[in-house]
CSV table of C-alpha atoms in Angstrom, one decimal:
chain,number,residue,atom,x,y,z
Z,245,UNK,CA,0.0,0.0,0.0
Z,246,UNK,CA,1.4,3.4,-0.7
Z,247,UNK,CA,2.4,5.3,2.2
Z,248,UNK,CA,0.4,8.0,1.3
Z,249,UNK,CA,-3.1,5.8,1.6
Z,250,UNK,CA,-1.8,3.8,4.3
Z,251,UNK,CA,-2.1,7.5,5.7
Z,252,UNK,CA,-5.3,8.1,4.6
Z,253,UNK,CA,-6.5,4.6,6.0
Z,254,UNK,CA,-5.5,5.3,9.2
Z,255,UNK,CA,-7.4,8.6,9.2
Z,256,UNK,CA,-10.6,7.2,8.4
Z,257,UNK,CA,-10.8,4.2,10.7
Z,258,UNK,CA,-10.0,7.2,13.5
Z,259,UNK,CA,-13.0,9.3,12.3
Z,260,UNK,CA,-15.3,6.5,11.1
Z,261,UNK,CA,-14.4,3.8,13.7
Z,262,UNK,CA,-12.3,0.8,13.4
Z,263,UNK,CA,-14.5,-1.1,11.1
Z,264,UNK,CA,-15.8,1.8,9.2
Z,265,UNK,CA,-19.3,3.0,9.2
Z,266,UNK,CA,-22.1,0.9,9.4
Z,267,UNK,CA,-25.9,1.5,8.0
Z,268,UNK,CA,-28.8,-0.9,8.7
Z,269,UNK,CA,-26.3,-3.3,10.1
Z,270,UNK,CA,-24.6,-3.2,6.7
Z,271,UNK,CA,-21.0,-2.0,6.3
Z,272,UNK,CA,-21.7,1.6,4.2
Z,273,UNK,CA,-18.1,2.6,3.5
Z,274,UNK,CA,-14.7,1.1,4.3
Z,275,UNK,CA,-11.5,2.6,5.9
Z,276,UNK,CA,-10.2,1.6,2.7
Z,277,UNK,CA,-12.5,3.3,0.4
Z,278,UNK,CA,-13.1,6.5,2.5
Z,279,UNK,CA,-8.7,6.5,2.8
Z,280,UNK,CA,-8.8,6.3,-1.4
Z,281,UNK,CA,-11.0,9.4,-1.9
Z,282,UNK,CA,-8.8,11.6,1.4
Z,283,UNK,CA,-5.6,10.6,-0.8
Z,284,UNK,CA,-7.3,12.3,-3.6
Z,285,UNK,CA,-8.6,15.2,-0.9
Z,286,UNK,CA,-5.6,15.6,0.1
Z,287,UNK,CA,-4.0,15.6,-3.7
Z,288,UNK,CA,-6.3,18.2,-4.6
Z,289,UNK,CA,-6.6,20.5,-1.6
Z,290,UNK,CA,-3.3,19.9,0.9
Z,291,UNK,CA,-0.6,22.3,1.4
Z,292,UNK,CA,2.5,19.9,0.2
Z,293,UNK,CA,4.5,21.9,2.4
Z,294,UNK,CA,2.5,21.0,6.0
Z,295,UNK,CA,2.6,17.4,7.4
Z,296,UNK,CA,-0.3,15.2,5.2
Z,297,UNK,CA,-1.0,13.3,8.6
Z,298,UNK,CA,-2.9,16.5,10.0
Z,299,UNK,CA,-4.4,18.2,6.9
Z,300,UNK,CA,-5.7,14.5,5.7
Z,301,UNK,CA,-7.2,13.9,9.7
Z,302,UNK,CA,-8.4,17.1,9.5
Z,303,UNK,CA,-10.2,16.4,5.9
Z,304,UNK,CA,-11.7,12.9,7.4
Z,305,UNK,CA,-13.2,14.7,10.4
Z,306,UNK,CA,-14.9,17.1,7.8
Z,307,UNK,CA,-16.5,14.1,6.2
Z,308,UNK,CA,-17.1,12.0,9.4
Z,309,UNK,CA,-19.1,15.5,10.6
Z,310,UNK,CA,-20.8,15.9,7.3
Z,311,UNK,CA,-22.0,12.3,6.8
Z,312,UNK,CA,-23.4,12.0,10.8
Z,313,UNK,CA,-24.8,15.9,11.0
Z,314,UNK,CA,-25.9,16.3,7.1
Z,315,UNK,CA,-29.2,14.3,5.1
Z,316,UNK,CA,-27.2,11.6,4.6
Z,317,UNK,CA,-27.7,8.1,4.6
Z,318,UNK,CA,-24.3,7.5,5.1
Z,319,UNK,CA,-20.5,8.5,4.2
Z,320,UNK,CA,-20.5,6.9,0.8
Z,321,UNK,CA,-23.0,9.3,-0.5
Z,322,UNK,CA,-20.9,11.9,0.9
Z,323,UNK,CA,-17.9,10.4,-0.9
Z,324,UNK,CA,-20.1,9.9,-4.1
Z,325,UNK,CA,-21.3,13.8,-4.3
Z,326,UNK,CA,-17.3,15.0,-3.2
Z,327,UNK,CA,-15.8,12.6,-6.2
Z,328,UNK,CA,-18.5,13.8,-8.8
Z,329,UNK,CA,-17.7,17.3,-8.2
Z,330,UNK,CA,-14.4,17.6,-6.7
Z,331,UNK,CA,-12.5,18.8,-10.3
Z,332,UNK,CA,-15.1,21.7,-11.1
Z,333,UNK,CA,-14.9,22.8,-7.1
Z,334,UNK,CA,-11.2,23.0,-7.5
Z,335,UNK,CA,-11.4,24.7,-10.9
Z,336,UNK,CA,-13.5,27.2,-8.9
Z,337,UNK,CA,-11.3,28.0,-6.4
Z,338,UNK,CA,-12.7,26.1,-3.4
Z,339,UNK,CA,-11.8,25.2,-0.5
Z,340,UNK,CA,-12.7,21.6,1.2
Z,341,UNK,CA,-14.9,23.2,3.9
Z,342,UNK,CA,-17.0,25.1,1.4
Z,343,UNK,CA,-16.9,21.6,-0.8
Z,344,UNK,CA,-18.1,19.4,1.5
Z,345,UNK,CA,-20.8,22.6,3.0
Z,346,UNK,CA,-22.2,22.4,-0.8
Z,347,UNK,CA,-22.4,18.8,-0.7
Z,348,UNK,CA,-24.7,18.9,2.4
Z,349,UNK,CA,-27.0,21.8,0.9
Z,350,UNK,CA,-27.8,19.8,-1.9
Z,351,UNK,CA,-28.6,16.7,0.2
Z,352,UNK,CA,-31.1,19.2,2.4
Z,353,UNK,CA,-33.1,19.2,-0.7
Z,354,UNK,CA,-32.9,15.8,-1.6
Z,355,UNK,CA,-30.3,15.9,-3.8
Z,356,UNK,CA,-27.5,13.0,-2.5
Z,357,UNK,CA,-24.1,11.6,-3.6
Z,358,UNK,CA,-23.5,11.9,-7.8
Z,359,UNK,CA,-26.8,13.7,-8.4
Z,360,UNK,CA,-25.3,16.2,-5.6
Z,361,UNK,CA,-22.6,16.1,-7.3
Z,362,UNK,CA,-24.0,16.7,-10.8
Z,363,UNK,CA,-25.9,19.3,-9.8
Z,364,UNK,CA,-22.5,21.2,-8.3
Z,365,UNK,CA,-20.9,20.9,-11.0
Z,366,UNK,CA,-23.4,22.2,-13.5
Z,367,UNK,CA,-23.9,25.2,-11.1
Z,368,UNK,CA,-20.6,25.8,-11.0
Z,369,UNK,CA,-20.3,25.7,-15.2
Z,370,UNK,CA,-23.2,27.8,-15.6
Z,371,UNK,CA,-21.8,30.5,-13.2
Z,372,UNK,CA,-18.2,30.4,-15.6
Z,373,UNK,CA,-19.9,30.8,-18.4
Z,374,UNK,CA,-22.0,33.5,-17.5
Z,375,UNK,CA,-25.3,32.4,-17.6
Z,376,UNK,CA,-26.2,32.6,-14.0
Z,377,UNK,CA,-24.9,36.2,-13.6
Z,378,UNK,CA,-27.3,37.1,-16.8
Z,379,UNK,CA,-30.7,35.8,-15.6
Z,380,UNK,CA,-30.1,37.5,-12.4
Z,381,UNK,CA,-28.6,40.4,-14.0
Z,382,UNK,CA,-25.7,40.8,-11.2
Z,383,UNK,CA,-22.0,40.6,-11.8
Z,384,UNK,CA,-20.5,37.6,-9.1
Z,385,UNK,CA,-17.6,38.6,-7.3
Z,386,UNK,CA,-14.5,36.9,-8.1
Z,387,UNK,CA,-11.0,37.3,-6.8
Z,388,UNK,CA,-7.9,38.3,-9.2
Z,389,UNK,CA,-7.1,34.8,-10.0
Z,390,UNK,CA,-10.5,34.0,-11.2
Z,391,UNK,CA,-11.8,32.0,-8.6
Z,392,UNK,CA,-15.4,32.7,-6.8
């Protein structure tokens, strides 16, 4: 296992429990998977310059408090709406916090895991090309490097 998931591994069974997380007696999401997608977190979003072990604990308690305290039904439909939208959230300029806070809005309205995620991203395209700020007639704010 690279040392880098054997990382993210760890972190999960911490904020998940040692077995991972269970739903309906069923096993919902392992370490292992949940430790795949904070690699990629982590790939995307962590500061190569800080120690992983904190930023990628820090990015599994974010998940562990989003899955328990959001309308989920479990951390894999977190993980599913964070995968399907992570590239277009990054493109965008943000952060994991805000990420994972979109995530949990959609799933308020019913909206869970890739069809979160969908809908993210096409939110997030229709903002960069303009179409949004048209139909509301408002220009968004943006800082100088583009980002929202």
């Amino acid at each position: 296992m690279h040392p880098m998931l054997n990382i993210a591994v760890k972190a999960a069974r911490r904020a998940l429990g040692r077995r991972g997380e269970r739903v309906q007696g069923r096993e919902a999401a392992s370490p292992r998977e949940v430790g795949e997608q904070l690699a990629t977190m982590f790939n995307d979003f962590g500061n190569k310059a800080r120690p992983a072990v904190e930023q990628i604990n820090h990015f599994a308690d974010l998940i562990a408090y989003t899955s328990r305290h959001g309308a989920f039904h479990g951390v894999g439909e977190v993980m599913a709406g964070v995968s399907e939208s992570i590239g277009s959230i990054k493109a965008a300029g943000i952060g994991p916090e805000d990420m994972l806070a979109m995530v949990q809005g959609y799933a308020a309205i019913g909206m869970r895991g890739t069809q979160a995620g969908t809908a993210i991203t096409e939110a997030l395209q229709a903002f960069a090309h303009g179409k949004l700020q048209s139909k509301l007639g408002v220009a968004l704010a943006t800082f100088h490097n583009g980002s929202l």
